[in-house]
Amino acid sequence: MDSIFSRPRQDDYSDGTTNETRLIIGEEPLSPPSTPLPTTKRHQKVSSNFAHMLSTFSHSKDSTFLTLLNQIQSRLAELHDGTDGEYLRQVAVLEDQRDKELLEIEAARGFALERVEREYQEEKRLAEKELQVRPDYPRQSPGYESR
């Protein structure tokens, strides 16, 4: 009985072709098949379609990527110039927010000024009232000293 390691292996295919493989001897790897593997019609069709798609992609990739690059560059130029539609829309939204916040700040400032003015007038009125309640309170002149 022969060992599988003592002789090369032969695979017989239904169409009569054979595939001879060699074992690893030392550091020599297995060699590829000496004849191409048989393929089914489906496999051949898929391989043909793949080859066609690869060829089409290879021919059209340059023009496709150049078109995409030109679109990106034109968008960057519009952004740099400040004429891009999306950029202008975002700027308008931000300006509206800024204007609203400025109005709120101005209103708060106005209310604060009115409150300070009311408090001042109220303190002034209370001080005048206090002065009228005690009219007999002696006023002293700057040079007058009490003894």
CSV table of N, CA and C in Angstrom, one decimal:
chain,number,residue,atom,x,y,z
A,1,MET,N,0.8,-1.2,0.0
A,1,MET,CA,0.0,0.0,0.0
A,1,MET,C,0.9,1.2,0.0
A,2,ASP,N,0.7,2.1,-0.9
A,2,ASP,CA,1.5,3.3,-1.1
A,2,ASP,C,0.9,4.4,-0.1
A,3,SER,N,1.8,5.1,0.4
A,3,SER,CA,1.4,6.3,1.3
A,3,SER,C,1.1,7.5,0.4
A,4,ILE,N,0.2,8.3,0.8
A,4,ILE,CA,-0.1,9.5,0.1
A,4,ILE,C,1.0,10.5,0.0
A,5,PHE,N,2.0,10.3,1.0
A,5,PHE,CA,3.1,11.2,1.0
A,5,PHE,C,4.2,10.7,0.1
A,6,SER,N,4.2,9.5,-0.4
A,6,SER,CA,5.3,9.0,-1.2
A,6,SER,C,5.1,9.3,-2.7
A,7,ARG,N,3.9,9.7,-3.1
A,7,ARG,CA,3.7,9.9,-4.5
A,7,ARG,C,2.8,11.2,-4.7
A,8,PRO,N,2.9,11.9,-5.8
A,8,PRO,CA,2.1,13.0,-6.0
A,8,PRO,C,0.6,12.6,-6.2
A,9,ARG,N,-0.3,13.5,-5.8
A,9,ARG,CA,-1.7,13.2,-5.8
A,9,ARG,C,-2.2,13.6,-7.2
A,10,GLN,N,-3.1,12.8,-7.7
A,10,GLN,CA,-3.8,13.1,-9.0
A,10,GLN,C,-5.3,13.2,-8.8
A,11,ASP,N,-5.9,14.3,-9.2
A,11,ASP,CA,-7.3,14.4,-9.2
A,11,ASP,C,-7.8,14.3,-10.6
A,12,ASP,N,-8.8,13.4,-10.7
A,12,ASP,CA,-9.4,13.2,-12.1
A,12,ASP,C,-10.7,13.9,-12.1
A,13,TYR,N,-10.9,14.7,-13.2
A,13,TYR,CA,-12.2,15.4,-13.4
A,13,TYR,C,-13.0,14.7,-14.4
A,14,SER,N,-14.3,15.0,-14.4
A,14,SER,CA,-15.2,14.3,-15.3
A,14,SER,C,-14.9,14.5,-16.8
A,15,ASP,N,-14.2,15.6,-17.1
A,15,ASP,CA,-13.9,15.9,-18.5
A,15,ASP,C,-12.6,15.3,-19.0
A,16,GLY,N,-11.9,14.5,-18.1
A,16,GLY,CA,-10.7,13.8,-18.4
A,16,GLY,C,-9.5,14.6,-18.1
A,17,THR,N,-9.6,15.9,-17.6
A,17,THR,CA,-8.4,16.6,-17.2
A,17,THR,C,-8.0,16.2,-15.8
A,18,THR,N,-6.7,16.4,-15.5
A,18,THR,CA,-6.2,16.1,-14.2
A,18,THR,C,-5.6,17.3,-13.6
A,19,ASN,N,-5.5,17.3,-12.3
A,19,ASN,CA,-4.9,18.4,-11.5
A,19,ASN,C,-3.8,17.7,-10.6
A,20,GLU,N,-2.6,18.0,-10.9
A,20,GLU,CA,-1.5,17.4,-10.1
A,20,GLU,C,-1.0,18.4,-9.1
A,21,THR,N,-1.0,18.0,-7.9
A,21,THR,CA,-0.5,18.9,-6.8
A,21,THR,C,0.7,18.2,-6.2
A,22,ARG,N,1.6,19.0,-5.7
A,22,ARG,CA,2.8,18.5,-5.1
A,22,ARG,C,2.8,18.8,-3.6
A,23,LEU,N,3.4,18.0,-2.9
A,23,LEU,CA,3.4,18.2,-1.4
A,23,LEU,C,4.6,19.1,-1.1
A,24,ILE,N,4.5,19.6,0.1
A,24,ILE,CA,5.6,20.5,0.5
A,24,ILE,C,6.8,19.6,0.9
A,25,ILE,N,7.9,19.9,0.2
A,25,ILE,CA,9.1,19.1,0.5
A,25,ILE,C,10.1,20.2,1.0
A,26,GLY,N,10.5,20.1,2.2
A,26,GLY,CA,11.4,21.1,2.8
A,26,GLY,C,10.6,22.4,3.0
A,27,GLU,N,11.1,23.4,2.3
A,27,GLU,CA,10.4,24.7,2.3
A,27,GLU,C,9.8,25.1,1.0
A,28,GLU,N,9.7,24.1,0.0
A,28,GLU,CA,9.1,24.3,-1.3
A,28,GLU,C,7.5,24.2,-1.1
A,29,PRO,N,6.8,25.3,-1.5
A,29,PRO,CA,5.3,25.2,-1.3
A,29,PRO,C,4.7,24.4,-2.4
A,30,LEU,N,3.4,24.1,-2.2
A,30,LEU,CA,2.7,23.4,-3.3
A,30,LEU,C,2.6,24.2,-4.5
A,31,SER,N,2.7,23.5,-5.7
A,31,SER,CA,2.7,24.3,-6.9
A,31,SER,C,1.3,24.4,-7.4
A,32,PRO,N,1.0,25.4,-8.2
A,32,PRO,CA,-0.4,25.6,-8.7
A,32,PRO,C,-0.8,24.5,-9.7
A,33,PRO,N,-2.0,24.3,-9.9
A,33,PRO,CA,-2.4,23.3,-10.9
A,33,PRO,C,-1.8,23.5,-12.2
A,34,SER,N,-1.4,22.4,-12.9
A,34,SER,CA,-0.8,22.5,-14.2
A,34,SER,C,-1.8,22.8,-15.3
A,35,THR,N,-3.0,22.5,-15.1
A,35,THR,CA,-4.1,22.8,-16.1
A,35,THR,C,-5.1,23.6,-15.4
A,36,PRO,N,-5.8,24.5,-16.1
A,36,PRO,CA,-6.8,25.3,-15.4
A,36,PRO,C,-8.0,24.4,-14.9
A,37,LEU,N,-8.6,24.8,-13.8
A,37,LEU,CA,-9.7,24.1,-13.3
A,37,LEU,C,-10.9,24.2,-14.2
A,38,PRO,N,-11.7,23.2,-14.4
A,38,PRO,CA,-12.9,23.3,-15.2
A,38,PRO,C,-13.9,24.3,-14.6
A,39,THR,N,-14.6,25.0,-15.4
A,39,THR,CA,-15.6,26.0,-14.9
A,39,THR,C,-17.0,25.7,-15.4
A,40,THR,N,-17.9,26.0,-14.6
A,40,THR,CA,-19.3,25.8,-15.1
A,40,THR,C,-19.7,27.0,-15.9
A,41,LYS,N,-20.8,26.9,-16.7
A,41,LYS,CA,-21.3,28.0,-17.5
A,41,LYS,C,-21.6,29.2,-16.6
A,42,ARG,N,-22.2,28.9,-15.4
A,42,ARG,CA,-22.5,30.0,-14.5
A,42,ARG,C,-21.3,30.8,-14.0
A,43,HIS,N,-20.2,30.0,-13.7
A,43,HIS,CA,-19.0,30.5,-13.2
A,43,HIS,C,-18.3,31.4,-14.4
A,44,GLN,N,-18.4,30.9,-15.6
A,44,GLN,CA,-17.8,31.6,-16.7
A,44,GLN,C,-18.6,32.9,-16.9
A,45,LYS,N,-19.9,32.9,-16.8
A,45,LYS,CA,-20.7,34.1,-17.0
A,45,LYS,C,-20.4,35.1,-15.9
A,46,VAL,N,-20.3,34.7,-14.7
A,46,VAL,CA,-20.0,35.6,-13.6
A,46,VAL,C,-18.6,36.2,-13.8
A,47,SER,N,-17.7,35.3,-14.2
A,47,SER,CA,-16.3,35.8,-14.4
A,47,SER,C,-16.3,36.9,-15.5
A,48,SER,N,-17.1,36.6,-16.6
A,48,SER,CA,-17.2,37.5,-17.7
A,48,SER,C,-17.8,38.8,-17.3
A,49,ASN,N,-18.9,38.8,-16.5
A,49,ASN,CA,-19.5,40.0,-16.0
A,49,ASN,C,-18.6,40.8,-15.1
A,50,PHE,N,-17.9,40.1,-14.2
A,50,PHE,CA,-17.0,40.7,-13.3
A,50,PHE,C,-15.8,41.4,-14.1
A,51,ALA,N,-15.3,40.7,-15.1
A,51,ALA,CA,-14.3,41.3,-16.0
A,51,ALA,C,-14.8,42.6,-16.7
A,52,HIS,N,-16.0,42.5,-17.2
A,52,HIS,CA,-16.6,43.7,-17.9
A,52,HIS,C,-16.8,44.8,-16.9
A,53,MET,N,-17.3,44.5,-15.7
A,53,MET,CA,-17.5,45.6,-14.7
A,53,MET,C,-16.2,46.2,-14.3
A,54,LEU,N,-15.2,45.4,-14.1
A,54,LEU,CA,-13.8,45.9,-13.8
A,54,LEU,C,-13.3,46.8,-14.9
A,55,SER,N,-13.5,46.3,-16.1
A,55,SER,CA,-13.0,47.1,-17.2
A,55,SER,C,-13.7,48.5,-17.3
A,56,THR,N,-15.1,48.4,-17.2
A,56,THR,CA,-15.9,49.6,-17.2
A,56,THR,C,-15.5,50.6,-16.1
A,57,PHE,N,-15.3,50.0,-14.9
A,57,PHE,CA,-14.9,50.9,-13.8
A,57,PHE,C,-13.5,51.5,-14.0
A,58,SER,N,-12.6,50.7,-14.5
A,58,SER,CA,-11.2,51.2,-14.8
A,58,SER,C,-11.3,52.4,-15.8
A,59,HIS,N,-12.1,52.3,-16.8
A,59,HIS,CA,-12.2,53.4,-17.8
A,59,HIS,C,-13.0,54.6,-17.3
A,60,SER,N,-14.0,54.4,-16.5
A,60,SER,CA,-14.8,55.5,-16.1
A,60,SER,C,-14.4,56.1,-14.8
A,61,LYS,N,-13.5,55.5,-14.0
A,61,LYS,CA,-13.2,56.0,-12.7
A,61,LYS,C,-12.5,57.4,-12.8
A,62,ASP,N,-11.6,57.5,-13.8
A,62,ASP,CA,-10.9,58.8,-13.9
A,62,ASP,C,-11.9,60.0,-14.1
A,63,SER,N,-12.8,59.8,-15.1
A,63,SER,CA,-13.7,60.9,-15.4
A,63,SER,C,-14.7,61.1,-14.2
A,64,THR,N,-15.1,60.0,-13.6
A,64,THR,CA,-16.0,60.1,-12.4
A,64,THR,C,-15.4,60.9,-11.3
A,65,PHE,N,-14.2,60.5,-10.9
A,65,PHE,CA,-13.5,61.1,-9.8
A,65,PHE,C,-13.1,62.6,-10.2
A,66,LEU,N,-12.8,62.8,-11.4
A,66,LEU,CA,-12.5,64.2,-11.8
A,66,LEU,C,-13.7,65.1,-11.7
A,67,THR,N,-14.9,64.5,-12.1
A,67,THR,CA,-16.1,65.3,-12.0
A,67,THR,C,-16.4,65.6,-10.5
A,68,LEU,N,-16.3,64.5,-9.7
A,68,LEU,CA,-16.5,64.7,-8.2
A,68,LEU,C,-15.5,65.8,-7.7
A,69,LEU,N,-14.3,65.7,-8.1
A,69,LEU,CA,-13.3,66.7,-7.6
A,69,LEU,C,-13.6,68.1,-8.1
A,70,ASN,N,-14.1,68.2,-9.3
A,70,ASN,CA,-14.5,69.6,-9.8
A,70,ASN,C,-15.7,70.1,-9.0
A,71,GLN,N,-16.6,69.2,-8.6
A,71,GLN,CA,-17.8,69.6,-7.8
A,71,GLN,C,-17.4,70.1,-6.5
A,72,ILE,N,-16.5,69.4,-5.9
A,72,ILE,CA,-16.0,69.7,-4.5
A,72,ILE,C,-15.2,71.0,-4.6
A,73,GLN,N,-14.4,71.2,-5.6
A,73,GLN,CA,-13.6,72.5,-5.7
A,73,GLN,C,-14.5,73.7,-6.0
A,74,SER,N,-15.5,73.5,-6.8
A,74,SER,CA,-16.5,74.6,-7.0
A,74,SER,C,-17.2,75.0,-5.7
A,75,ARG,N,-17.6,73.9,-4.9
A,75,ARG,CA,-18.3,74.2,-3.7
A,75,ARG,C,-17.4,74.9,-2.7
A,76,LEU,N,-16.1,74.5,-2.6
A,76,LEU,CA,-15.1,75.2,-1.8
A,76,LEU,C,-14.9,76.7,-2.2
A,77,ALA,N,-14.9,76.9,-3.5
A,77,ALA,CA,-14.8,78.3,-4.0
A,77,ALA,C,-16.0,79.1,-3.6
A,78,GLU,N,-17.2,78.5,-3.7
A,78,GLU,CA,-18.4,79.2,-3.3
A,78,GLU,C,-18.4,79.5,-1.8
A,79,LEU,N,-17.9,78.6,-1.0
A,79,LEU,CA,-17.8,78.8,0.4
A,79,LEU,C,-16.8,79.9,0.7
A,80,HIS,N,-15.7,79.9,0.0
A,80,HIS,CA,-14.7,80.9,0.2
A,80,HIS,C,-15.2,82.3,-0.2
A,81,ASP,N,-16.0,82.4,-1.3
A,81,ASP,CA,-16.5,83.6,-1.8
A,81,ASP,C,-17.7,84.1,-1.0
A,82,GLY,N,-18.3,83.2,-0.2
A,82,GLY,CA,-19.5,83.5,0.6
A,82,GLY,C,-20.8,83.5,-0.3
A,83,THR,N,-20.8,82.7,-1.3
A,83,THR,CA,-22.0,82.6,-2.2
A,83,THR,C,-22.7,81.3,-2.1
A,84,ASP,N,-22.2,80.4,-1.3
A,84,ASP,CA,-22.8,79.1,-1.2
A,84,ASP,C,-24.2,79.2,-0.6
A,85,GLY,N,-25.2,78.5,-1.1
A,85,GLY,CA,-26.6,78.6,-0.6
A,85,GLY,C,-26.8,78.1,0.8
A,86,GLU,N,-26.2,77.0,1.1
A,86,GLU,CA,-26.3,76.4,2.5
A,86,GLU,C,-25.6,77.3,3.5
A,87,TYR,N,-24.5,77.8,3.1
A,87,TYR,CA,-23.7,78.7,4.0
A,87,TYR,C,-24.5,80.0,4.3
A,88,LEU,N,-25.1,80.5,3.2
A,88,LEU,CA,-25.9,81.8,3.4
A,88,LEU,C,-27.1,81.5,4.2
A,89,ARG,N,-27.7,80.3,4.1
A,89,ARG,CA,-28.9,80.0,4.9
A,89,ARG,C,-28.5,79.9,6.4
A,90,GLN,N,-27.4,79.3,6.7
A,90,GLN,CA,-26.9,79.1,8.1
A,90,GLN,C,-26.5,80.5,8.6
A,91,VAL,N,-25.9,81.3,7.8
A,91,VAL,CA,-25.6,82.7,8.3
A,91,VAL,C,-26.8,83.5,8.6
A,92,ALA,N,-27.9,83.3,7.8
A,92,ALA,CA,-29.1,84.0,8.1
A,92,ALA,C,-29.8,83.5,9.4
A,93,VAL,N,-29.7,82.2,9.6
A,93,VAL,CA,-30.2,81.7,10.9
A,93,VAL,C,-29.5,82.3,12.1
A,94,LEU,N,-28.1,82.3,12.0
A,94,LEU,CA,-27.3,82.8,13.0
A,94,LEU,C,-27.6,84.3,13.3
A,95,GLU,N,-27.7,85.1,12.2
A,95,GLU,CA,-28.0,86.5,12.3
A,95,GLU,C,-29.4,86.7,13.0
A,96,ASP,N,-30.4,85.9,12.7
A,96,ASP,CA,-31.7,86.0,13.3
A,96,ASP,C,-31.5,85.7,14.8
A,97,GLN,N,-30.8,84.7,15.2
A,97,GLN,CA,-30.6,84.4,16.6
A,97,GLN,C,-29.9,85.5,17.3
A,98,ARG,N,-28.8,86.1,16.7
A,98,ARG,CA,-28.1,87.2,17.2
A,98,ARG,C,-29.0,88.4,17.5
A,99,ASP,N,-29.8,88.7,16.5
A,99,ASP,CA,-30.7,89.9,16.6
A,99,ASP,C,-31.7,89.7,17.7
A,100,LYS,N,-32.3,88.4,17.8
A,100,LYS,CA,-33.2,88.1,18.9
A,100,LYS,C,-32.5,88.3,20.3
A,101,GLU,N,-31.3,87.8,20.4
A,101,GLU,CA,-30.6,87.9,21.7
A,101,GLU,C,-30.3,89.4,22.0
A,102,LEU,N,-29.9,90.2,21.0
A,102,LEU,CA,-29.6,91.6,21.2
A,102,LEU,C,-30.9,92.3,21.7
A,103,LEU,N,-32.1,92.0,21.1
A,103,LEU,CA,-33.3,92.6,21.5
A,103,LEU,C,-33.6,92.2,23.0
A,104,GLU,N,-33.4,91.0,23.3
A,104,GLU,CA,-33.6,90.6,24.7
A,104,GLU,C,-32.7,91.3,25.7
A,105,ILE,N,-31.4,91.5,25.3
A,105,ILE,CA,-30.5,92.2,26.1
A,105,ILE,C,-30.9,93.6,26.3
A,106,GLU,N,-31.3,94.3,25.2
A,106,GLU,CA,-31.7,95.7,25.2
A,106,GLU,C,-32.9,95.8,26.1
A,107,ALA,N,-33.9,94.9,26.0
A,107,ALA,CA,-35.1,95.0,26.8
A,107,ALA,C,-34.7,94.8,28.3
A,108,ALA,N,-33.9,93.9,28.6
A,108,ALA,CA,-33.4,93.7,30.0
A,108,ALA,C,-32.7,94.9,30.5
A,109,ARG,N,-31.9,95.5,29.7
A,109,ARG,CA,-31.2,96.8,30.1
A,109,ARG,C,-32.2,97.9,30.3
A,110,GLY,N,-33.2,98.0,29.4
A,110,GLY,CA,-34.3,99.0,29.6
A,110,GLY,C,-35.1,98.8,30.9
A,111,PHE,N,-35.4,97.6,31.2
A,111,PHE,CA,-36.2,97.3,32.4
A,111,PHE,C,-35.3,97.6,33.6
A,112,ALA,N,-34.0,97.3,33.6
A,112,ALA,CA,-33.1,97.5,34.7
A,112,ALA,C,-33.0,99.0,34.9
A,113,LEU,N,-32.9,99.8,33.9
A,113,LEU,CA,-32.8,101.3,34.0
A,113,LEU,C,-34.1,101.8,34.6
A,114,GLU,N,-35.3,101.4,34.1
A,114,GLU,CA,-36.5,101.8,34.7
A,114,GLU,C,-36.6,101.5,36.2
A,115,ARG,N,-36.2,100.3,36.6
A,115,ARG,CA,-36.3,99.8,38.0
A,115,ARG,C,-35.4,100.7,38.8
A,116,VAL,N,-34.2,101.0,38.3
A,116,VAL,CA,-33.2,101.9,39.1
A,116,VAL,C,-33.8,103.2,39.2
A,117,GLU,N,-34.4,103.8,38.2
A,117,GLU,CA,-35.1,105.1,38.2
A,117,GLU,C,-36.2,105.1,39.2
A,118,ARG,N,-37.1,104.1,39.2
A,118,ARG,CA,-38.2,104.0,40.2
A,118,ARG,C,-37.7,103.9,41.6
A,119,GLU,N,-36.7,103.1,41.8
A,119,GLU,CA,-36.1,103.0,43.2
A,119,GLU,C,-35.5,104.3,43.7
A,120,TYR,N,-34.8,105.0,42.7
A,120,TYR,CA,-34.3,106.3,43.1
A,120,TYR,C,-35.4,107.3,43.4
A,121,GLN,N,-36.4,107.3,42.6
A,121,GLN,CA,-37.5,108.3,42.9
A,121,GLN,C,-38.2,107.9,44.2
A,122,GLU,N,-38.4,106.6,44.5
A,122,GLU,CA,-39.0,106.2,45.8
A,122,GLU,C,-38.1,106.6,47.0
A,123,GLU,N,-36.8,106.4,46.9
A,123,GLU,CA,-35.9,106.8,48.0
A,123,GLU,C,-36.0,108.3,48.2
A,124,LYS,N,-36.0,109.0,47.1
A,124,LYS,CA,-36.0,110.5,47.1
A,124,LYS,C,-37.3,110.9,47.8
A,125,ARG,N,-38.5,110.3,47.4
A,125,ARG,CA,-39.8,110.7,48.0
A,125,ARG,C,-39.8,110.4,49.5
A,126,LEU,N,-39.2,109.2,49.9
A,126,LEU,CA,-39.2,108.8,51.3
A,126,LEU,C,-38.3,109.8,52.1
A,127,ALA,N,-37.2,110.2,51.5
A,127,ALA,CA,-36.3,111.1,52.2
A,127,ALA,C,-36.9,112.5,52.4
A,128,GLU,N,-37.7,113.0,51.4
A,128,GLU,CA,-38.4,114.2,51.5
A,128,GLU,C,-39.5,114.1,52.5
A,129,LYS,N,-40.2,113.0,52.6
A,129,LYS,CA,-41.2,112.8,53.5
A,129,LYS,C,-40.7,112.8,54.9
A,130,GLU,N,-39.5,112.1,55.1
A,130,GLU,CA,-38.9,112.0,56.4
A,130,GLU,C,-38.4,113.4,56.9
A,131,LEU,N,-38.0,114.2,55.9
A,131,LEU,CA,-37.5,115.6,56.2
A,131,LEU,C,-38.8,116.4,56.6
A,132,GLN,N,-39.9,116.2,56.0
A,132,GLN,CA,-41.1,117.0,56.4
A,132,GLN,C,-41.7,116.6,57.7
A,133,VAL,N,-41.5,115.4,58.1
A,133,VAL,CA,-42.1,114.9,59.4
A,133,VAL,C,-41.3,115.5,60.5
A,134,ARG,N,-40.1,115.8,60.4
A,134,ARG,CA,-39.3,116.4,61.5
A,134,ARG,C,-38.8,117.8,61.1
A,135,PRO,N,-39.7,118.7,61.0
A,135,PRO,CA,-39.3,120.1,60.7
A,135,PRO,C,-38.6,120.8,61.9
A,136,ASP,N,-38.8,120.4,63.1
A,136,ASP,CA,-38.2,121.0,64.3
A,136,ASP,C,-36.8,120.5,64.5
A,137,TYR,N,-36.4,119.6,63.7
A,137,TYR,CA,-35.0,119.2,63.9
A,137,TYR,C,-34.1,120.3,63.6
A,138,PRO,N,-33.2,120.7,64.5
A,138,PRO,CA,-32.4,121.9,64.3
A,138,PRO,C,-31.3,121.7,63.2
A,139,ARG,N,-31.3,122.7,62.4
A,139,ARG,CA,-30.2,122.6,61.4
A,139,ARG,C,-29.0,123.4,62.0
A,140,GLN,N,-27.9,122.8,61.8
A,140,GLN,CA,-26.7,123.4,62.3
A,140,GLN,C,-25.9,124.0,61.1
A,141,SER,N,-25.4,125.2,61.3
A,141,SER,CA,-24.6,125.8,60.3
A,141,SER,C,-23.2,125.3,60.5
A,142,PRO,N,-22.4,125.4,59.5
A,142,PRO,CA,-21.0,124.8,59.6
A,142,PRO,C,-20.2,125.4,60.7
A,143,GLY,N,-20.3,126.6,61.0
A,143,GLY,CA,-19.5,127.2,62.1
A,143,GLY,C,-20.1,127.2,63.5
A,144,TYR,N,-21.2,126.6,63.6
A,144,TYR,CA,-21.9,126.6,64.9
A,144,TYR,C,-21.6,125.3,65.6
A,145,GLU,N,-21.2,125.5,66.9
A,145,GLU,CA,-20.9,124.3,67.8
A,145,GLU,C,-21.9,124.4,69.0
A,146,SER,N,-22.3,123.3,69.4
A,146,SER,CA,-23.2,123.2,70.5
A,146,SER,C,-22.4,123.1,71.8
A,147,ARG,N,-23.0,123.9,72.8
A,147,ARG,CA,-22.3,123.9,74.1
A,147,ARG,C,-23.1,123.3,75.2
